């Protein structure tokens, strides 16, 4: 009897291990509605130029640990199928906030995708992530998320779990790589939706369409490669392994001018989708600009804030088009000055 129970448990484990059949785009559920993530910011190292927003915690919970300002982000997207625009339409929305405190940084984001078809069989989903991040050692940061989601329109189901992440920001150059960043994360540790939710997977059936992939390790490298005459360019490369049964590779490039205007290009190769006959995605293209907002208040910390509107576009799987737009508000200014030490009424240099 005992041997039979063990054999049954092993059989169920093996069945779960090889039951990998997410819908096309299912591994990208959290980035479709945000132009920053969509155009290369979906990275465990923060993307080419470390453009961090609250929703970045969906790829590495440790990323927001370096943020000094309160950040508010709102965005949305529309999806349509160029072969049948009248009946194939979808949309999404995302909102998030990051709040730094003395002890740690809190972040939260809510993401919704409402896509009956539009070339992607994703259904309707709403997912909430809440995370904390903190500096562990000099240049080493850690973070953890809790998340939960609801899936509806093709039946109903739910998801719940946690994510872990670590980020290293180097100070020494590695050859032509300046300020290198290394990100490591393990995502979707928990229950993903799919068992009671009917969508079409990459094999053309509705069997085992659990998504995003449970227990997804992710590793990333990002760095600046050029900085001169007001121009700055960076690259990032990620490798993730959804459910430990697929390999997804992301690369991105970004260039900015005077830290005010930024152009991004990102591209992804999903091995299992390509093997199932899916058409390769076009590179995503994103553009953002920074608008300085001044205040008349006497509080120096809040004299100037930054508003960053952005937009992105991508052709996916040959017929599906996704257009996303949004804005991020950074409240206050970063503190880039070293602290001053005072002894009685004079500082350490003897100035009154």
mmCIF file with all atom_site columns, C-alpha atoms in Angstrom, residues 36-37 40-53 56 59-60 63 167 181-183 220-223 235-236 238 262 264:
data_model
loop_
_atom_site.group_PDB
_atom_site.id
_atom_site.type_symbol
_atom_site.label_atom_id
_atom_site.label_alt_id
_atom_site.label_comp_id
_atom_site.label_asym_id
_atom_site.label_entity_id
_atom_site.label_seq_id
_atom_site.pdbx_PDB_ins_code
_atom_site.Cartn_x
_atom_site.Cartn_y
_atom_site.Cartn_z
_atom_site.occupancy
_atom_site.B_iso_or_equiv
_atom_site.pdbx_formal_charge
_atom_site.auth_seq_id
_atom_site.auth_comp_id
_atom_site.auth_asym_id
_atom_site.auth_atom_id
_atom_site.pdbx_PDB_model_num
ATOM 1  C CA . UNK A 1 36  ? 8.524  50.763 -19.676 1.00 0.00 ? 36  UNK A CA 1
ATOM 2  C CA . UNK A 1 37  ? 8.378  47.011 -19.050 1.00 0.00 ? 37  UNK A CA 1
ATOM 3  C CA . UNK A 1 40  ? 13.047 46.384 -22.254 1.00 0.00 ? 40  UNK A CA 1
ATOM 4  C CA . UNK A 1 41  ? 12.338 47.192 -18.599 1.00 0.00 ? 41  UNK A CA 1
ATOM 5  C CA . UNK A 1 42  ? 11.066 43.645 -17.920 1.00 0.00 ? 42  UNK A CA 1
ATOM 6  C CA . UNK A 1 43  ? 14.465 42.805 -16.507 1.00 0.00 ? 43  UNK A CA 1
ATOM 7  C CA . UNK A 1 44  ? 15.777 41.448 -13.221 1.00 0.00 ? 44  UNK A CA 1
ATOM 8  C CA . UNK A 1 45  ? 18.618 44.007 -13.420 1.00 0.00 ? 45  UNK A CA 1
ATOM 9  C CA . UNK A 1 46  ? 16.409 47.029 -14.181 1.00 0.00 ? 46  UNK A CA 1
ATOM 10 C CA . UNK A 1 47  ? 16.867 47.167 -17.952 1.00 0.00 ? 47  UNK A CA 1
ATOM 11 C CA . UNK A 1 48  ? 19.535 48.957 -19.993 1.00 0.00 ? 48  UNK A CA 1
ATOM 12 C CA . UNK A 1 49  ? 19.476 52.282 -18.091 1.00 0.00 ? 49  UNK A CA 1
ATOM 13 C CA . UNK A 1 50  ? 17.942 51.124 -14.797 1.00 0.00 ? 50  UNK A CA 1
ATOM 14 C CA . UNK A 1 51  ? 14.476 52.563 -15.407 1.00 0.00 ? 51  UNK A CA 1
ATOM 15 C CA . UNK A 1 52  ? 12.751 51.370 -12.247 1.00 0.00 ? 52  UNK A CA 1
ATOM 16 C CA . UNK A 1 53  ? 8.997  51.679 -11.670 1.00 0.00 ? 53  UNK A CA 1
ATOM 17 C CA . UNK A 1 56  ? 9.494  46.289 -11.822 1.00 0.00 ? 56  UNK A CA 1
ATOM 18 C CA . UNK A 1 59  ? 10.594 40.675 -12.350 1.00 0.00 ? 59  UNK A CA 1
ATOM 19 C CA . UNK A 1 60  ? 12.812 41.230 -9.312  1.00 0.00 ? 60  UNK A CA 1
ATOM 20 C CA . UNK A 1 63  ? 14.951 46.369 -7.709  1.00 0.00 ? 63  UNK A CA 1
ATOM 21 C CA . UNK A 1 167 ? 20.317 42.755 -6.977  1.00 0.00 ? 167 UNK A CA 1
ATOM 22 C CA . UNK A 1 181 ? 24.197 45.265 -12.426 1.00 0.00 ? 181 UNK A CA 1
ATOM 23 C CA . UNK A 1 182 ? 23.398 41.617 -11.788 1.00 0.00 ? 182 UNK A CA 1
ATOM 24 C CA . UNK A 1 183 ? 19.887 40.525 -10.878 1.00 0.00 ? 183 UNK A CA 1
ATOM 25 C CA . UNK A 1 220 ? 20.030 39.244 -15.698 1.00 0.00 ? 220 UNK A CA 1
ATOM 26 C CA . UNK A 1 221 ? 22.954 41.515 -16.516 1.00 0.00 ? 221 UNK A CA 1
ATOM 27 C CA . UNK A 1 222 ? 22.593 45.218 -17.234 1.00 0.00 ? 222 UNK A CA 1
ATOM 28 C CA . UNK A 1 223 ? 25.181 47.952 -17.724 1.00 0.00 ? 223 UNK A CA 1
ATOM 29 C CA . UNK A 1 235 ? 22.213 47.199 -22.574 1.00 0.00 ? 235 UNK A CA 1
ATOM 30 C CA . UNK A 1 236 ? 20.605 44.369 -20.633 1.00 0.00 ? 236 UNK A CA 1
ATOM 31 C CA . UNK A 1 238 ? 17.938 38.264 -19.257 1.00 0.00 ? 238 UNK A CA 1
ATOM 32 C CA . UNK A 1 262 ? 15.090 58.125 -23.953 1.00 0.00 ? 262 UNK A CA 1
ATOM 33 C CA . UNK A 1 264 ? 14.342 51.845 -25.992 1.00 0.00 ? 264 UNK A CA 1
#
